PDB file of C-alpha atoms in Angstrom:
ATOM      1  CA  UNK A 120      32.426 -26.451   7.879  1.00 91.00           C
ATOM      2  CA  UNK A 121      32.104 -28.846  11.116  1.00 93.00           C
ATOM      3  CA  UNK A 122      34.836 -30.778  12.146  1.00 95.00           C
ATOM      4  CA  UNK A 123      33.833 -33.623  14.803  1.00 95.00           C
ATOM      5  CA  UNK A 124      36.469 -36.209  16.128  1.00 97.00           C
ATOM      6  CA  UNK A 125      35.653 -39.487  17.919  1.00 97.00           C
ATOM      7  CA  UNK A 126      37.977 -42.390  19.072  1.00 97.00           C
ATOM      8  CA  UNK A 127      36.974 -46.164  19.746  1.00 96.00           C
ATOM      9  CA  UNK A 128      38.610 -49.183  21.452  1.00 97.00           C
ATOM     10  CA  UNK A 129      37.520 -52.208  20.140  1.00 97.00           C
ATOM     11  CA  UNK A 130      38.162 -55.882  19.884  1.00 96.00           C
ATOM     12  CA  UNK A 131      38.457 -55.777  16.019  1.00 96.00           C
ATOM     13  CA  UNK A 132      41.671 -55.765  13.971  1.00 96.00           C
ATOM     14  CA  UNK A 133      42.142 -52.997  11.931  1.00 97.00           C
ATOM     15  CA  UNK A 134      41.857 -55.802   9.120  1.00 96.00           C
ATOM     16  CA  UNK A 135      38.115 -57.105  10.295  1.00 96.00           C
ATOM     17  CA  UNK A 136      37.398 -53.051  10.503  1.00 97.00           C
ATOM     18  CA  UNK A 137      38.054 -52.359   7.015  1.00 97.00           C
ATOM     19  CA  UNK A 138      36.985 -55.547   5.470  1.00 96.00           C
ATOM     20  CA  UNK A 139      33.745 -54.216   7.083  1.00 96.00           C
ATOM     21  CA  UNK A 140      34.338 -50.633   6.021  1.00 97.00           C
ATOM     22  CA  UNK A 141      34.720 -52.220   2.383  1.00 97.00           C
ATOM     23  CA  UNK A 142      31.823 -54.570   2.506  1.00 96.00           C
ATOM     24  CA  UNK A 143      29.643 -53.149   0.167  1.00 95.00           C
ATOM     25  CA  UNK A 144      27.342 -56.012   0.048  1.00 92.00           C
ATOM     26  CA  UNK A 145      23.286 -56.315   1.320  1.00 91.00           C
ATOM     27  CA  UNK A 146      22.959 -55.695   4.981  1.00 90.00           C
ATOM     28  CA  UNK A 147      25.329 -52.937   4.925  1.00 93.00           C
ATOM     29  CA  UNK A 148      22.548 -50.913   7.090  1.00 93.00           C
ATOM     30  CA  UNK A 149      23.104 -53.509   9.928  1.00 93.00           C
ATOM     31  CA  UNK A 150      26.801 -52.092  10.032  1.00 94.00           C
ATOM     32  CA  UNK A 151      26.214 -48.823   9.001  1.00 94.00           C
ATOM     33  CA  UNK A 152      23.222 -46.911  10.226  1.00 89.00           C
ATOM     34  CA  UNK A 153      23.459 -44.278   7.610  1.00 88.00           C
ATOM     35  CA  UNK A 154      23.567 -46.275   4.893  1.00 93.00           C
ATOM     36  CA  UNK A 155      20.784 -47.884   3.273  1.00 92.00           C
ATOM     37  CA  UNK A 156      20.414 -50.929   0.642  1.00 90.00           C
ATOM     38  CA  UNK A 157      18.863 -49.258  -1.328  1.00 90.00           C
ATOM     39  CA  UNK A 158      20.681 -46.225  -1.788  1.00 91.00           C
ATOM     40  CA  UNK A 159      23.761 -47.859  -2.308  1.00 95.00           C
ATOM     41  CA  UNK A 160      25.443 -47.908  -5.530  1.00 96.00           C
ATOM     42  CA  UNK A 161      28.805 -49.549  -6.429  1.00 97.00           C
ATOM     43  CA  UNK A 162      30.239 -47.461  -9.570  1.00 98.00           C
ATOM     44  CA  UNK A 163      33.635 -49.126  -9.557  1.00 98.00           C
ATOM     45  CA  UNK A 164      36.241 -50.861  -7.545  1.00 97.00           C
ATOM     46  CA  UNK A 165      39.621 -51.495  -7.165  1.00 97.00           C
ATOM     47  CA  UNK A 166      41.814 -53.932  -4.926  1.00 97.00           C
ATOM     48  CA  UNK A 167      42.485 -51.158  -2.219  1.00 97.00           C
ATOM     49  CA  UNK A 168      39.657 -48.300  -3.615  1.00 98.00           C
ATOM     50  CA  UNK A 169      36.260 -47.979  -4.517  1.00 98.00           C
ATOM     51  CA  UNK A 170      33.716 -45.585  -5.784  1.00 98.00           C
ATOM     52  CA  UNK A 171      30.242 -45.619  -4.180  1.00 98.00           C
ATOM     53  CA  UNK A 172      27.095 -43.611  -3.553  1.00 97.00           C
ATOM     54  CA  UNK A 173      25.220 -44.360  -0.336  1.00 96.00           C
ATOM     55  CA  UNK A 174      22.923 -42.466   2.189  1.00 93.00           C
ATOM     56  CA  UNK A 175      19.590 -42.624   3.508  1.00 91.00           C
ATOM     57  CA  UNK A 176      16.464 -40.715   4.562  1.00 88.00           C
ATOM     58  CA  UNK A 177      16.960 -38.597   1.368  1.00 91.00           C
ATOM     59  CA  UNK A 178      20.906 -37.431   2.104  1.00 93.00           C
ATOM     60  CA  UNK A 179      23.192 -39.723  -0.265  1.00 95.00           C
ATOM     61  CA  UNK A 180      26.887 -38.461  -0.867  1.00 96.00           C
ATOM     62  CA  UNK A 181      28.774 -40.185  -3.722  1.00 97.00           C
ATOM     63  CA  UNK A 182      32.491 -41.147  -1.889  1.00 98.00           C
ATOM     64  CA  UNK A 183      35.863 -42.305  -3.090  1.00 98.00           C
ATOM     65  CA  UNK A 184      37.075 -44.747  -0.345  1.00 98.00           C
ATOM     66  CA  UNK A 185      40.999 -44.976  -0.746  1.00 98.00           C
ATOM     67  CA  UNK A 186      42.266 -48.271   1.941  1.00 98.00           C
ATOM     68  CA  UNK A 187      45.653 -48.332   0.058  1.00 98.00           C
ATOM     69  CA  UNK A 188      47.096 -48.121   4.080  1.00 97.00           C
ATOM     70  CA  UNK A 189      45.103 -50.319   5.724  1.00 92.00           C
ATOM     71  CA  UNK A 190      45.633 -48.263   8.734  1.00 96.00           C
ATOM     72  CA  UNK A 191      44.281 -44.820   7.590  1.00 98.00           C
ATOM     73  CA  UNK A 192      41.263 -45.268   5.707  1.00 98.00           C
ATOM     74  CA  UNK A 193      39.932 -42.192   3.688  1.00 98.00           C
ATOM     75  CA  UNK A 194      36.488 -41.816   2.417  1.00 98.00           C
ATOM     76  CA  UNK A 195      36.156 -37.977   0.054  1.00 98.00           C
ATOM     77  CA  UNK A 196      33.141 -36.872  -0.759  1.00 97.00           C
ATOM     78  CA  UNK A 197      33.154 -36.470  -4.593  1.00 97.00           C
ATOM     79  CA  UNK A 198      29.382 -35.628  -5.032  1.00 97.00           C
ATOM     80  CA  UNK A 199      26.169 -35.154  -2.667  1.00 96.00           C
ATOM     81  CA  UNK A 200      22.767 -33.404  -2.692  1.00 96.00           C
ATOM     82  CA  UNK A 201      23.587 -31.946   0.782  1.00 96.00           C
ATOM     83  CA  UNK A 202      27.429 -32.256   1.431  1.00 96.00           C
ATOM     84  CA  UNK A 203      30.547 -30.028  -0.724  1.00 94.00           C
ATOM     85  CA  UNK A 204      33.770 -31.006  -1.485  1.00 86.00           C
ATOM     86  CA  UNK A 205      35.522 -31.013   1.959  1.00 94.00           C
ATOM     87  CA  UNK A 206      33.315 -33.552   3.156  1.00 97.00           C
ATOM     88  CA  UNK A 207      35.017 -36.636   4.090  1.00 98.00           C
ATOM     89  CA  UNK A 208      35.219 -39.248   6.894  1.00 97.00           C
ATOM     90  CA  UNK A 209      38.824 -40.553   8.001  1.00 98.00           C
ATOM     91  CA  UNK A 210      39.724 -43.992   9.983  1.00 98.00           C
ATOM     92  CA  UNK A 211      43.100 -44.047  11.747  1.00 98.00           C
ATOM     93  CA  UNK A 212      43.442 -47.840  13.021  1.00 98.00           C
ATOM     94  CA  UNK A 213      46.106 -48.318  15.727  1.00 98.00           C
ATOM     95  CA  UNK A 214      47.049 -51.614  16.996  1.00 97.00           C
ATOM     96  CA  UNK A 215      47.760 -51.828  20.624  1.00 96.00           C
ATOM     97  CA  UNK A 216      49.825 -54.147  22.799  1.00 95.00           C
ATOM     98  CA  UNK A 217      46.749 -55.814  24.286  1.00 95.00           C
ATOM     99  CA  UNK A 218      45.775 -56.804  20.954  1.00 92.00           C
ATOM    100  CA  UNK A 219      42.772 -54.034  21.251  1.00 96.00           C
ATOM    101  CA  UNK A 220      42.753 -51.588  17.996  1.00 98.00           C
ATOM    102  CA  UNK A 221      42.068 -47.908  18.680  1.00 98.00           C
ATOM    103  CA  UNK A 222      40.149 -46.176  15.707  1.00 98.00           C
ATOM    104  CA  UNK A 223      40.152 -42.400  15.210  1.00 98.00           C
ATOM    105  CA  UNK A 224      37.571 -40.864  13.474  1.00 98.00           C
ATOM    106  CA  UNK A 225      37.113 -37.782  11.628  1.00 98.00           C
ATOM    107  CA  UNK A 226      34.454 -36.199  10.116  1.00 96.00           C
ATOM    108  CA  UNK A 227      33.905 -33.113   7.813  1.00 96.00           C
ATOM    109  CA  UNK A 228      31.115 -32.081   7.023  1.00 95.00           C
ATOM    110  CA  UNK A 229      30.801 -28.996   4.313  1.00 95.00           C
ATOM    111  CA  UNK A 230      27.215 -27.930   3.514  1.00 95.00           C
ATOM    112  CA  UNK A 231      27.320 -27.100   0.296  1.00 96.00           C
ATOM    113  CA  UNK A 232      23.352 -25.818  -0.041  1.00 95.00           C
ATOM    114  CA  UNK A 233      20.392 -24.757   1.932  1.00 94.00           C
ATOM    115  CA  UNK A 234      19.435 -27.851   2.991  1.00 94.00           C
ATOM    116  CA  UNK A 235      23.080 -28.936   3.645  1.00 93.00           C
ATOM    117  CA  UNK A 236      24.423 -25.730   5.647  1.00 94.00           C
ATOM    118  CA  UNK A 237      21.078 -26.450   8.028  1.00 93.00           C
ATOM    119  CA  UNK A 238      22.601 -30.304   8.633  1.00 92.00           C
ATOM    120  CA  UNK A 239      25.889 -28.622   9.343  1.00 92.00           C
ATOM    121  CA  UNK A 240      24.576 -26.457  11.901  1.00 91.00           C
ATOM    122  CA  UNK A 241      22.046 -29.449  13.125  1.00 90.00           C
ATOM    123  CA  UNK A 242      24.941 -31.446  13.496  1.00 89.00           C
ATOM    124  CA  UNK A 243      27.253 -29.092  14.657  1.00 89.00           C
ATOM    125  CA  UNK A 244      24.713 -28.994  18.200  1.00 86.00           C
ATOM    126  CA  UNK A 245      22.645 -31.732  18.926  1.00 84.00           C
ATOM    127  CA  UNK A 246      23.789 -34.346  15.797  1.00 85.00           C
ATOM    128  CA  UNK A 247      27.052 -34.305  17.426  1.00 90.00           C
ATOM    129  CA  UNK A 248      25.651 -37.042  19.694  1.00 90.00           C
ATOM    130  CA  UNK A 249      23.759 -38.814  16.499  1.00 89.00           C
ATOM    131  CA  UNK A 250      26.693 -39.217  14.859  1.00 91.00           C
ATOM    132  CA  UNK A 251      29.004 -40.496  17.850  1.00 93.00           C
ATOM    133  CA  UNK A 252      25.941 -43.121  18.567  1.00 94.00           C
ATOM    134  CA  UNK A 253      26.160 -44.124  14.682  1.00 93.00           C
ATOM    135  CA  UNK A 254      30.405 -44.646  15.009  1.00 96.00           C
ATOM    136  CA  UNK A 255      29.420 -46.732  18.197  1.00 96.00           C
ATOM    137  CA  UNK A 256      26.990 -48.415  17.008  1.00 95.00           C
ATOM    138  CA  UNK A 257      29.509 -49.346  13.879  1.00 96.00           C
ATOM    139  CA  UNK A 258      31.492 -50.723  16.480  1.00 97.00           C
ATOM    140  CA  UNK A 259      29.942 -52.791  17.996  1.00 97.00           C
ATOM    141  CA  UNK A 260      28.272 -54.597  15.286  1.00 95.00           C
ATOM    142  CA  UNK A 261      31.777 -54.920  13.549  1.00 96.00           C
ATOM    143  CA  UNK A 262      32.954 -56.393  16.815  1.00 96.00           C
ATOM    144  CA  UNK A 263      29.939 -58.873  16.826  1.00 94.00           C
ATOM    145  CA  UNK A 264      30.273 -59.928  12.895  1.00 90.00           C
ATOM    146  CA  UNK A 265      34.476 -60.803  13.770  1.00 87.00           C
ATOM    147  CA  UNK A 266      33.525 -62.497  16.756  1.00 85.00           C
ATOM    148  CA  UNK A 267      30.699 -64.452  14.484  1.00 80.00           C
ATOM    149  CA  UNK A 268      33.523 -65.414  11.922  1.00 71.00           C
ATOM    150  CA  UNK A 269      35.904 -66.493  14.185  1.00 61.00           C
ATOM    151  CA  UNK A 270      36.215 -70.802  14.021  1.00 58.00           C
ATOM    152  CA  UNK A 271      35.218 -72.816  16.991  1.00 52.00           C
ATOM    153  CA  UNK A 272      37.615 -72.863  19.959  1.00 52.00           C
ATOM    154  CA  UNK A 273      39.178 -69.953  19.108  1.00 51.00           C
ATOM    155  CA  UNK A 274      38.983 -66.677  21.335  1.00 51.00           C
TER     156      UNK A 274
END
C-alpha cells in the first residue's frame, strides 16, 4: 500500500473547493485530470454524499464521496479494476487568517491485482510527481473557475 501526502495554499474557500470536488457535471476533466467524461458515472446522490465511478486511460475506481464536514472531504474506494479496498483520497480544508485555505491531501493507493500492485509501485517512484502535478493542476483550475464566478467589482 502507498501512502502519498500533499498540501496546497490556494485562493479558494473550502466551499468553492468542494462544490468543485462535487461537480459531477461535463467538463469534469478540465478540473480533474484523471477523470474523464466519459468514464464517469453518477449511481446516486445525496445532499452531502455521492456514489460515482470515474477514471481514465483504462483505470476507473467506483468511490463513495462523504462531504458531510465540509472541511474533511473523504472519497473510499468501493470498487476498481486496479485499486482494493484501502484506496481512498482525503481533503482536509483549513481556513486561514489571510482568507487563503490550506488543503491536505491524502492518498492511498492499494493494488489489489497485477496490473494494480505495478501502479502502486509506478507510483510509489516516479508517479509520485504525476500525481502532485494532477492535485496542482486541480488547484489551479478550481482557483480560476471561483475567480470566473465571482460578480463584477468584487475581488
Amino acid at each position: 500500500m502507498a501512502t502519498f501526502h500533499f498540501k496546497q495554499i490556494t485562493t479558494a474557500t473550502p466551499e468553492q473547493f468542494v462544490a468543485a470536488l462535487t461537480d459531477f457535471g461535463p467538463g469534469r476533466k478540465e478540473i480533474f485530470a484523471n477523470s474523464s467524461d466519459s468514464d464517469l458515472v453518477v449511481y446516486d446522490r445525496g445532499p452531502d454524499w455521492a456514489d460515482v465511478k470515474e477514471g481514465s486511460a483504462g483505470v476507473w475506481e467506483r468511490l463513495h464521496y462523504d462531504w458531510s464536514d465540509p472541511d474533511h472531504v473523504i472519497l473510499t474506494t468501493t470498487d476498481s479494476n486496479t485499486w482494493g479496498g484501502a484506496s481512498s483520497h482525503t481533503y482536509t480544508l483549513t481556513r486561514k487568517p489571510n482568507g487563503m485555505t490550506e488543503i491536505d491531501y491524502v492518498v492511498v493507493r492499494d493494488g489489489k491485482n497485477l496490473r494494480g500492485r505495478a501502479l502502486e509501485l509506478l507510483a510509489r517512484t516516479v508517479g509520485r510527481g504525476t500525481i502532485e502535478k494532477a492535485f496542482a493542476g486541480a488547484v489551479k483550475a478550481i482557483e480560476a473557475r471561483s475567480a470566473a464566478s465571482k460578480p463584477a467589482g468584487v475581488a
